PDB file of C-alpha atoms and ligand atoms in Angstrom:
ATOM      1  CA  MET A   1      -8.315   5.752  -1.252  1.00  0.00           C
ATOM      2  CA  ILE A   2      -6.656   6.779   2.833  1.00  0.00           C
ATOM      3  CA  PHE A   3      -8.172   3.951   5.191  1.00  0.00           C
ATOM      4  CA  GLU A   4      -7.399   5.683   9.107  1.00  0.00           C
ATOM      5  CA  ILE A   5      -7.352   2.033  12.062  1.00  0.00           C
ATOM      6  CA  LEU A   6      -8.297   4.144  15.591  1.00  0.00           C
ATOM      7  CA  THR A   7      -6.528   1.115  17.000  1.00  0.00           C
ATOM      8  CA  ILE A   8      -5.143   0.265  21.001  1.00  0.00           C
ATOM      9  CA  PHE A   9      -4.077  -3.520  19.024  1.00  0.00           C
ATOM     10  CA  PRO A  10      -1.993  -1.453  15.774  1.00  0.00           C
ATOM     11  CA  SER A  11       0.177  -5.487  15.223  1.00  0.00           C
ATOM     12  CA  MET A  12      -2.696  -7.038  14.425  1.00  0.00           C
ATOM     13  CA  PHE A  13      -2.924  -5.074  10.904  1.00  0.00           C
ATOM     14  CA  SER A  14       0.798  -5.780  10.150  1.00  0.00           C
ATOM     15  CA  SER A  15       0.226  -9.144   7.631  1.00  0.00           C
ATOM     16  CA  PRO A  16      -3.757  -9.127   7.228  1.00  0.00           C
ATOM     17  CA  LEU A  17      -3.343  -5.677   5.489  1.00  0.00           C
ATOM     18  CA  ALA A  18       0.143  -6.499   4.029  1.00  0.00           C
ATOM     19  CA  GLU A  19      -1.219 -10.317   2.148  1.00  0.00           C
ATOM     20  CA  GLY A  20      -2.412 -10.552  -1.437  1.00  0.00           C
ATOM     21  CA  MET A  21      -4.602  -7.982  -3.629  1.00  0.00           C
ATOM     22  CA  VAL A  22      -4.944  -5.755  -1.129  1.00  0.00           C
ATOM     23  CA  GLY A  23      -0.701  -5.750   0.003  1.00  0.00           C
ATOM     24  CA  LYS A  24      -0.706  -5.175  -4.400  1.00  0.00           C
ATOM     25  CA  ALA A  25      -2.211  -1.709  -3.822  1.00  0.00           C
ATOM     26  CA  CYS A  26      -0.381  -0.696  -0.117  1.00  0.00           C
ATOM     27  CA  ASP A  27       2.862  -1.597  -2.978  1.00  0.00           C
ATOM     28  CA  ARG A  28       1.276   0.050  -5.952  1.00  0.00           C
ATOM     29  CA  GLY A  29       0.419   3.340  -3.948  1.00  0.00           C
ATOM     30  CA  LEU A  30      -3.278   3.009  -5.382  1.00  0.00           C
ATOM     31  CA  ILE A  31      -5.127   2.947  -1.549  1.00  0.00           C
ATOM     32  CA  GLU A  32      -2.460   4.204   1.440  1.00  0.00           C
ATOM     33  CA  ILE A  33      -3.212   1.856   5.501  1.00  0.00           C
ATOM     34  CA  ARG A  34      -2.260   4.745   8.251  1.00  0.00           C
ATOM     35  CA  VAL A  35      -3.055   2.533  12.002  1.00  0.00           C
ATOM     36  CA  HIS A  36      -2.527   4.880  14.374  1.00  0.00           C
ATOM     37  CA  ASN A  37      -2.587   3.855  18.438  1.00  0.00           C
ATOM     38  CA  ILE A  38      -4.685   5.703  20.564  1.00  0.00           C
ATOM     39  CA  ARG A  39      -3.019   4.804  23.621  1.00  0.00           C
ATOM     40  CA  ASP A  40      -0.395   7.544  21.345  1.00  0.00           C
ATOM     41  CA  PHE A  41      -2.871  10.291  22.192  1.00  0.00           C
ATOM     42  CA  ALA A  42      -4.056   9.050  25.948  1.00  0.00           C
ATOM     43  CA  ALA A  43      -2.153  12.680  27.606  1.00  0.00           C
ATOM     44  CA  ASP A  44      -2.028  11.509  30.915  1.00  0.00           C
ATOM     45  CA  ARG A  45      -0.079   9.765  32.976  1.00  0.00           C
ATOM     46  CA  HIS A  46      -0.435   5.931  32.765  1.00  0.00           C
ATOM     47  CA  HIS A  47      -1.582   6.782  28.989  1.00  0.00           C
ATOM     48  CA  MET A  48      -5.202   4.885  30.304  1.00  0.00           C
ATOM     49  CA  THR A  49      -7.640   4.560  26.699  1.00  0.00           C
ATOM     50  CA  ASP A  50      -9.774   2.200  29.405  1.00  0.00           C
ATOM     51  CA  ASP A  51     -12.135   3.056  32.737  1.00  0.00           C
ATOM     52  CA  ARG A  52     -14.790   1.317  34.057  1.00  0.00           C
ATOM     53  CA  PRO A  53     -18.728   2.721  34.191  1.00  0.00           C
ATOM     54  CA  PHE A  54     -20.441   4.795  35.381  1.00  0.00           C
ATOM     55  CA  GLY A  55     -23.711   3.234  36.996  1.00  0.00           C
ATOM     56  CA  GLY A  56     -21.511   0.345  37.652  1.00  0.00           C
ATOM     57  CA  GLY A  57     -21.268  -2.554  36.427  1.00  0.00           C
ATOM     58  CA  GLU A  58     -18.738  -5.838  34.461  1.00  0.00           C
ATOM     59  CA  GLY A  59     -16.148  -5.281  31.802  1.00  0.00           C
ATOM     60  CA  MET A  60     -14.690  -1.700  30.970  1.00  0.00           C
ATOM     61  CA  VAL A  61     -15.036   1.166  28.113  1.00  0.00           C
ATOM     62  CA  MET A  62     -13.085   3.842  26.062  1.00  0.00           C
ATOM     63  CA  LYS A  63     -12.173   6.575  27.261  1.00  0.00           C
ATOM     64  CA  PRO A  64     -13.897   9.637  24.916  1.00  0.00           C
ATOM     65  CA  GLU A  65     -10.192  11.523  24.612  1.00  0.00           C
ATOM     66  CA  PRO A  66      -7.469   9.730  23.082  1.00  0.00           C
ATOM     67  CA  ILE A  67      -9.522   8.250  20.437  1.00  0.00           C
ATOM     68  CA  VAL A  68     -11.415  12.017  20.429  1.00  0.00           C
ATOM     69  CA  GLY A  69      -7.905  13.996  20.230  1.00  0.00           C
ATOM     70  CA  ALA A  70      -6.851  10.946  17.562  1.00  0.00           C
ATOM     71  CA  LEU A  71      -9.996  11.622  14.934  1.00  0.00           C
ATOM     72  CA  ARG A  72      -9.489  15.107  15.554  1.00  0.00           C
ATOM     73  CA  ALA A  73      -5.008  14.814  15.142  1.00  0.00           C
ATOM     74  CA  ILE A  74      -5.834  13.069  11.471  1.00  0.00           C
ATOM     75  CA  GLN A  75      -9.355  15.234  10.551  1.00  0.00           C
ATOM     76  CA  ALA A  76      -6.077  18.222  10.697  1.00  0.00           C
ATOM     77  CA  SER A  77      -3.805  16.221   8.509  1.00  0.00           C
ATOM     78  CA  GLY A  78      -5.725  16.122   5.691  1.00  0.00           C
ATOM     79  CA  PRO A  79      -9.125  16.284   3.735  1.00  0.00           C
ATOM     80  CA  ALA A  80     -12.182  16.273   4.871  1.00  0.00           C
ATOM     81  CA  ALA A  81     -12.135  12.164   6.901  1.00  0.00           C
ATOM     82  CA  ARG A  82     -15.597  10.360   6.830  1.00  0.00           C
ATOM     83  CA  SER A  83     -15.622   8.624  10.886  1.00  0.00           C
ATOM     84  CA  ILE A  84     -16.887   5.224  11.478  1.00  0.00           C
ATOM     85  CA  LEU A  85     -17.094   3.468  14.167  1.00  0.00           C
ATOM     86  CA  LEU A  86     -17.364  -0.607  14.419  1.00  0.00           C
ATOM     87  CA  THR A  87     -19.695  -1.736  17.087  1.00  0.00           C
ATOM     88  CA  PRO A  88     -21.530  -4.356  17.360  1.00  0.00           C
ATOM     89  CA  ARG A  89     -25.167  -1.817  17.744  1.00  0.00           C
ATOM     90  CA  GLY A  90     -24.532  -0.112  14.671  1.00  0.00           C
ATOM     91  CA  ARG A  91     -25.972  -0.803  10.914  1.00  0.00           C
ATOM     92  CA  MET A  92     -25.246  -4.022   9.339  1.00  0.00           C
ATOM     93  CA  PHE A  93     -22.382  -3.686   6.360  1.00  0.00           C
ATOM     94  CA  ASP A  94     -23.334  -4.989   3.128  1.00  0.00           C
ATOM     95  CA  GLN A  95     -21.573  -5.142  -0.152  1.00  0.00           C
ATOM     96  CA  GLU A  96     -23.872  -1.217  -1.035  1.00  0.00           C
ATOM     97  CA  THR A  97     -22.244   0.183   2.028  1.00  0.00           C
ATOM     98  CA  ALA A  98     -19.571  -1.325   0.700  1.00  0.00           C
ATOM     99  CA  ARG A  99     -19.633   1.296  -3.293  1.00  0.00           C
ATOM    100  CA  GLN A 100     -21.245   3.243  -0.459  1.00  0.00           C
ATOM    101  CA  LEU A 101     -17.305   3.781   0.621  1.00  0.00           C
ATOM    102  CA  SER A 102     -15.191   3.637  -2.327  1.00  0.00           C
ATOM    103  CA  LEU A 103     -16.632   6.402  -3.454  1.00  0.00           C
ATOM    104  CA  LEU A 104     -14.590   8.106  -0.296  1.00  0.00           C
ATOM    105  CA  PRO A 105     -11.605   9.724  -0.737  1.00  0.00           C
ATOM    106  CA  ARG A 106     -10.146   8.935   3.362  1.00  0.00           C
ATOM    107  CA  LEU A 107     -12.187   6.624   5.808  1.00  0.00           C
ATOM    108  CA  VAL A 108     -11.406   6.841   9.246  1.00  0.00           C
ATOM    109  CA  LEU A 109     -12.043   2.868  10.954  1.00  0.00           C
ATOM    110  CA  ILE A 110     -12.522   3.244  15.171  1.00  0.00           C
ATOM    111  CA  CYS A 111     -11.881   0.152  16.001  1.00  0.00           C
ATOM    112  CA  GLY A 112     -13.738  -0.500  19.734  1.00  0.00           C
ATOM    113  CA  ARG A 113     -12.234  -3.050  23.279  1.00  0.00           C
ATOM    114  CA  TYR A 114     -13.811  -4.271  25.994  1.00  0.00           C
ATOM    115  CA  GLU A 115     -18.009  -3.476  26.760  1.00  0.00           C
ATOM    116  CA  GLY A 116     -17.602  -0.887  23.572  1.00  0.00           C
ATOM    117  CA  VAL A 117     -17.038   2.820  23.733  1.00  0.00           C
ATOM    118  CA  ASP A 118     -17.791   5.475  25.747  1.00  0.00           C
ATOM    119  CA  GLU A 119     -21.232   6.922  24.443  1.00  0.00           C
ATOM    120  CA  ARG A 120     -20.360  10.761  24.224  1.00  0.00           C
ATOM    121  CA  VAL A 121     -18.037   9.522  21.265  1.00  0.00           C
ATOM    122  CA  GLU A 122     -20.513   7.153  19.082  1.00  0.00           C
ATOM    123  CA  GLN A 123     -22.865  10.433  19.180  1.00  0.00           C
ATOM    124  CA  TYR A 124     -21.235  14.288  18.249  1.00  0.00           C
ATOM    125  CA  PHE A 125     -17.588  12.310  16.917  1.00  0.00           C
ATOM    126  CA  THR A 126     -18.486   9.794  14.351  1.00  0.00           C
ATOM    127  CA  ASP A 127     -20.349   9.857  10.997  1.00  0.00           C
ATOM    128  CA  ASP A 128     -22.117   5.798  10.598  1.00  0.00           C
ATOM    129  CA  GLN A 129     -22.062   3.504  13.305  1.00  0.00           C
ATOM    130  CA  ILE A 130     -21.396   0.028  11.841  1.00  0.00           C
ATOM    131  CA  SER A 131     -21.518  -4.208  12.314  1.00  0.00           C
ATOM    132  CA  ILE A 132     -20.417  -7.294  10.461  1.00  0.00           C
ATOM    133  CA  GLY A 133     -23.471  -9.775  11.687  1.00  0.00           C
ATOM    134  CA  ASP A 134     -25.325 -11.306  14.588  1.00  0.00           C
ATOM    135  CA  TYR A 135     -22.304 -12.400  16.228  1.00  0.00           C
ATOM    136  CA  VAL A 136     -19.557 -11.518  18.987  1.00  0.00           C
ATOM    137  CA  LEU A 137     -16.148 -10.340  18.249  1.00  0.00           C
ATOM    138  CA  THR A 138     -13.658  -8.861  20.926  1.00  0.00           C
ATOM    139  CA  GLY A 139     -12.954  -5.963  19.027  1.00  0.00           C
ATOM    140  CA  GLY A 140     -13.647  -3.828  16.012  1.00  0.00           C
ATOM    141  CA  GLU A 141      -9.883  -4.564  14.934  1.00  0.00           C
ATOM    142  CA  LEU A 142     -11.255  -7.534  12.518  1.00  0.00           C
ATOM    143  CA  ALA A 143     -14.201  -5.546  12.045  1.00  0.00           C
ATOM    144  CA  ALA A 144     -12.039  -3.237  10.045  1.00  0.00           C
ATOM    145  CA  MET A 145     -10.173  -5.457   8.523  1.00  0.00           C
ATOM    146  CA  VAL A 146     -13.626  -6.857   6.812  1.00  0.00           C
ATOM    147  CA  VAL A 147     -14.422  -3.051   5.845  1.00  0.00           C
ATOM    148  CA  VAL A 148     -10.596  -2.522   4.069  1.00  0.00           C
ATOM    149  CA  ASP A 149     -10.783  -5.890   2.451  1.00  0.00           C
ATOM    150  CA  SER A 150     -13.800  -5.423   0.705  1.00  0.00           C
ATOM    151  CA  VAL A 151     -13.602  -1.383  -0.117  1.00  0.00           C
ATOM    152  CA  SER A 152     -10.160  -1.764  -1.417  1.00  0.00           C
ATOM    153  CA  ARG A 153     -11.638  -4.503  -4.448  1.00  0.00           C
ATOM    154  CA  LEU A 154     -13.744  -1.981  -5.364  1.00  0.00           C
ATOM    155  CA  LEU A 155     -11.252   0.391  -6.283  1.00  0.00           C
ATOM    156  CA  PRO A 156     -10.131   0.780  -9.631  1.00  0.00           C
ATOM    157  CA  GLY A 157      -6.853  -0.936 -10.292  1.00  0.00           C
ATOM    158  CA  VAL A 158      -7.084  -2.881  -7.615  1.00  0.00           C
ATOM    159  CA  LEU A 159      -8.362  -6.227  -8.958  1.00  0.00           C
ATOM    160  CA  GLY A 160      -7.169  -7.435 -12.496  1.00  0.00           C
ATOM    161  CA  ASN A 161      -9.892  -7.887 -14.349  1.00  0.00           C
ATOM    162  CA  GLU A 162     -11.626  -4.791 -13.822  1.00  0.00           C
ATOM    163  CA  GLY A 163     -15.070  -6.354 -14.305  1.00  0.00           C
ATOM    164  CA  SER A 164     -14.997  -9.032 -12.211  1.00  0.00           C
ATOM    165  CA  ALA A 165     -16.338  -6.454  -8.069  1.00  0.00           C
ATOM    166  CA  LEU A 166     -18.779  -5.873 -10.195  1.00  0.00           C
ATOM    167  CA  GLU A 167     -19.955  -9.136 -11.593  1.00  0.00           C
ATOM    168  CA  ASP A 168     -19.325 -11.314  -8.591  1.00  0.00           C
ATOM    169  CA  SER A 169     -23.009 -12.664  -6.143  1.00  0.00           C
ATOM    170  CA  PHE A 170     -24.197  -9.984  -3.496  1.00  0.00           C
ATOM    171  CA  SER A 171     -22.857  -7.166  -6.153  1.00  0.00           C
ATOM    172  CA  ARG A 172     -26.249  -9.874  -8.214  1.00  0.00           C
ATOM    173  CA  PRO A 173     -28.241 -11.082  -5.835  1.00  0.00           C
ATOM    174  CA  VAL A 174     -27.877 -14.625  -6.607  1.00  0.00           C
ATOM    175  CA  LEU A 175     -24.686 -17.267  -5.697  1.00  0.00           C
ATOM    176  CA  GLU A 176     -21.991 -17.896  -8.290  1.00  0.00           C
ATOM    177  CA  HIS A 177     -22.200 -21.383  -9.591  1.00  0.00           C
ATOM    178  CA  PRO A 178     -20.489 -24.043  -8.689  1.00  0.00           C
ATOM    179  CA  GLN A 179     -16.147 -24.293 -10.101  1.00  0.00           C
ATOM    180  CA  TYR A 180     -13.504 -27.703 -10.411  1.00  0.00           C
ATOM    181  CA  THR A 181     -10.586 -27.329 -11.879  1.00  0.00           C
ATOM    182  CA  ARG A 182      -8.035 -30.084 -13.248  1.00  0.00           C
ATOM    183  CA  PRO A 183      -8.067 -33.041 -12.500  1.00  0.00           C
ATOM    184  CA  ARG A 184     -10.940 -34.250 -14.065  1.00  0.00           C
ATOM    185  CA  ASP A 185     -11.094 -37.084 -11.963  1.00  0.00           C
ATOM    186  CA  PHE A 186     -10.274 -36.329  -7.536  1.00  0.00           C
ATOM    187  CA  GLU A 187     -10.133 -39.921  -5.669  1.00  0.00           C
ATOM    188  CA  GLY A 188     -12.951 -41.025  -7.479  1.00  0.00           C
ATOM    189  CA  LEU A 189     -14.946 -36.820  -7.628  1.00  0.00           C
ATOM    190  CA  SER A 190     -15.568 -36.174 -11.298  1.00  0.00           C
ATOM    191  CA  VAL A 191     -16.026 -32.658 -12.788  1.00  0.00           C
ATOM    192  CA  PRO A 192     -20.199 -32.646 -14.051  1.00  0.00           C
ATOM    193  CA  PRO A 193     -19.451 -33.412 -18.230  1.00  0.00           C
ATOM    194  CA  VAL A 194     -21.246 -30.599 -19.264  1.00  0.00           C
ATOM    195  CA  LEU A 195     -18.308 -28.018 -18.486  1.00  0.00           C
ATOM    196  CA  LEU A 196     -15.988 -30.888 -20.531  1.00  0.00           C
ATOM    197  CA  CYS A 197     -18.655 -30.800 -24.229  1.00  0.00           C
ATOM    198  CA  GLY A 198     -16.848 -27.374 -24.989  1.00  0.00           C
ATOM    199  CA  ASN A 199     -20.839 -25.865 -25.753  1.00  0.00           C
ATOM    200  CA  HIS A 200     -19.983 -22.145 -24.427  1.00  0.00           C
ATOM    201  CA  GLU A 201     -24.276 -22.155 -24.643  1.00  0.00           C
ATOM    202  CA  THR A 202     -24.711 -25.432 -22.827  1.00  0.00           C
ATOM    203  CA  ILE A 203     -22.716 -25.178 -20.546  1.00  0.00           C
ATOM    204  CA  ARG A 204     -23.921 -21.152 -19.704  1.00  0.00           C
ATOM    205  CA  ARG A 205     -27.711 -22.043 -19.121  1.00  0.00           C
ATOM    206  CA  TRP A 206     -25.557 -24.719 -17.083  1.00  0.00           C
ATOM    207  CA  ARG A 207     -23.960 -22.624 -14.804  1.00  0.00           C
ATOM    208  CA  ARG A 208     -26.723 -20.438 -14.680  1.00  0.00           C
ATOM    209  CA  GLY A 209     -29.168 -23.465 -13.838  1.00  0.00           C
ATOM    210  CA  GLN A 210     -26.947 -24.209 -11.187  1.00  0.00           C
ATOM    211  CA  ALA A 211     -26.316 -20.958  -9.424  1.00  0.00           C
ATOM    212  CA  LEU A 212     -30.197 -19.941  -8.988  1.00  0.00           C
ATOM    213  CA  HIS A 213     -30.444 -23.530  -7.173  1.00  0.00           C
ATOM    214  CA  ARG A 214     -28.409 -22.836  -4.635  1.00  0.00           C
ATOM    215  CA  THR A 215     -29.582 -19.670  -4.579  1.00  0.00           C
ATOM    216  CA  ARG A 216     -33.200 -21.224  -3.684  1.00  0.00           C
ATOM    217  CA  THR A 217     -31.958 -23.611  -1.536  1.00  0.00           C
ATOM    218  CA  ARG A 218     -29.156 -22.182   0.310  1.00  0.00           C
ATOM    219  CA  ARG A 219     -30.443 -18.214   0.032  1.00  0.00           C
ATOM    220  CA  PRO A 220     -34.708 -18.114   0.325  1.00  0.00           C
ATOM    221  CA  ASP A 221     -33.836 -15.347   1.076  1.00  0.00           C
ATOM    222  CA  LEU A 222     -31.613 -13.816  -1.781  1.00  0.00           C
ATOM    223  CA  PHE A 223     -33.838 -16.045  -3.461  1.00  0.00           C
ATOM    224  CA  ALA A 224     -37.021 -13.363  -2.538  1.00  0.00           C
ATOM    225  CA  ARG A 225     -35.861 -11.200  -3.732  1.00  0.00           C
ATOM    226  CA  LEU A 226     -34.849 -11.722  -7.510  1.00  0.00           C
ATOM    227  CA  ASP A 227     -36.982 -11.053 -11.075  1.00  0.00           C
ATOM    228  CA  LEU A 228     -36.300 -13.980 -12.547  1.00  0.00           C
ATOM    229  CA  SER A 229     -36.436 -14.635 -16.613  1.00  0.00           C
ATOM    230  CA  PRO A 230     -38.206 -16.790 -18.111  1.00  0.00           C
ATOM    231  CA  GLU A 231     -35.580 -18.733 -18.716  1.00  0.00           C
ATOM    232  CA  ASP A 232     -34.364 -18.807 -15.621  1.00  0.00           C
ATOM    233  CA  ARG A 233     -37.862 -20.795 -14.301  1.00  0.00           C
ATOM    234  CA  LYS A 234     -36.515 -22.798 -17.158  1.00  0.00           C
ATOM    235  CA  LEU A 235     -34.150 -23.763 -16.459  1.00  0.00           C
ATOM    236  CA  LEU A 236     -34.516 -24.033 -12.738  1.00  0.00           C
ATOM    237  CA  GLU A 237     -38.353 -26.648 -13.596  1.00  0.00           C
ATOM    238  CA  ASP A 238     -36.548 -28.587 -15.806  1.00  0.00           C
ATOM    239  CA  SER A 239     -32.631 -29.290 -14.668  1.00  0.00           C
ATOM    240  CA  ASN A 240     -32.607 -32.333 -12.304  1.00  0.00           C
ATOM    241  CA  PHE A 241     -30.796 -31.011  -9.704  1.00  0.00           C
ATOM    242  CA  GLY A 242     -28.512 -34.043  -7.584  1.00  0.00           C
ATOM    243  CA  ASP A 243     -29.360 -32.786  -4.942  1.00  0.00           C
ATOM    244  CA  ARG A 244     -26.772 -33.131  -2.395  1.00  0.00           C
TER     245      ARG A 244
HETATM  246  C1  LIG B   1     -22.618  -7.650  26.114  1.00  0.00           C
HETATM  247  C2  LIG B   1     -23.334  -7.112  25.092  1.00  0.00           C
HETATM  248  N1  LIG B   1     -22.002  -6.977  23.752  1.00  0.00           N
HETATM  249  C3  LIG B   1     -22.828  -6.514  23.079  1.00  0.00           C
HETATM  250  C4  LIG B   1     -23.535  -7.704  22.025  1.00  0.00           C
HETATM  251  C5  LIG B   1     -21.035  -6.453  24.516  1.00  0.00           C
HETATM  252  C6  LIG B   1     -19.926  -6.302  23.903  1.00  0.00           C
HETATM  253  C7  LIG B   1     -19.806  -7.150  23.275  1.00  0.00           C
HETATM  254  C8  LIG B   1     -18.690  -7.693  22.203  1.00  0.00           C
HETATM  255  C9  LIG B   1     -19.480  -4.881  23.525  1.00  0.00           C
HETATM  256  C10 LIG B   1     -18.246  -5.177  21.691  1.00  0.00           C
HETATM  257  C11 LIG B   1     -17.835  -5.928  22.304  1.00  0.00           C
HETATM  258  C12 LIG B   1     -16.880  -6.078  20.717  1.00  0.00           C
HETATM  259  N2  LIG B   1     -17.194  -6.236  18.961  1.00  0.00           N
HETATM  260  C13 LIG B   1     -17.066  -5.528  18.821  1.00  0.00           C
HETATM  261  O1  LIG B   1     -16.882  -4.212  18.407  1.00  0.00           O
HETATM  262  C14 LIG B   1     -17.879  -4.822  17.172  1.00  0.00           C
HETATM  263  C15 LIG B   1     -17.902  -6.022  16.345  1.00  0.00           C
HETATM  264  C16 LIG B   1     -18.536  -7.319  16.926  1.00  0.00           C
HETATM  265  O2  LIG B   1     -18.923  -7.696  17.951  1.00  0.00           O
HETATM  266  N3  LIG B   1     -20.068  -8.521  16.417  1.00  0.00           N
HETATM  267  C17 LIG B   1     -20.281  -7.239  13.918  1.00  0.00           C
HETATM  268  N4  LIG B   1     -19.874  -6.247  14.164  1.00  0.00           N
HETATM  269  C18 LIG B   1     -18.890  -5.754  14.574  1.00  0.00           C
HETATM  270  S1  LIG B   1     -18.010  -4.413  14.692  1.00  0.00           S
HETATM  271  C19 LIG B   1     -17.447  -4.201  15.861  1.00  0.00           C
END
């Protein structure tokens, strides 16, 4: 899959996308991340990418010409690409959107800065608008990295373990059970003895109970939508969750 990123801060993308699983996926040619500087597509003498808002008001707005110029250059350079504007006014990004995007051959991510992008870009030159959550960032760059990261790990061959992407929470709407590793005693804090008992069925039930309990207390919104099995109900009733 090819990601085409439009930004006025290209260097923001070098390290985060060069490390870990995404970096490995680039090395192995499973994904390609092409970062384009919007400033390179500004035709004026000063390579201006922003200007004052018509009608007055605080801050600056990103000009349409450089962004649309970059979009046209990208569209001419290969197969049709879906273009998405990262904006606080977009629909909220979620795992289902990540899954849908992972089916595309090429994706353009446009990162806004300042107060935003000229409305005509959003309306006439992008296919979709996405926000990553209800909090205020300084621009779309971090949001674009979130999209690249979450979409990349869904692509065939990117995760070592092909099954684990499907198993993650938010694919199934239940939070994960707690995890422990060595040492068995960390500064007087012990590992739940059930995990050392060796009975896989007992461990499976304990984990399921923990996962359901956590979902109920931390994410009541997800819990309300769960379709609980008779065993699930029994686990929630019978277990003693020493609540923190
Ligand atoms: C005063 C109104 N602000 C909207 C909440 C203006 C504004 C703030 C921050 C306009 C743009 C930005 C920069 N943010 C993004 O470009 C952005 C974003 C975000 O701030 N939160 C969550 N997702 C995203 S995606 C792009």
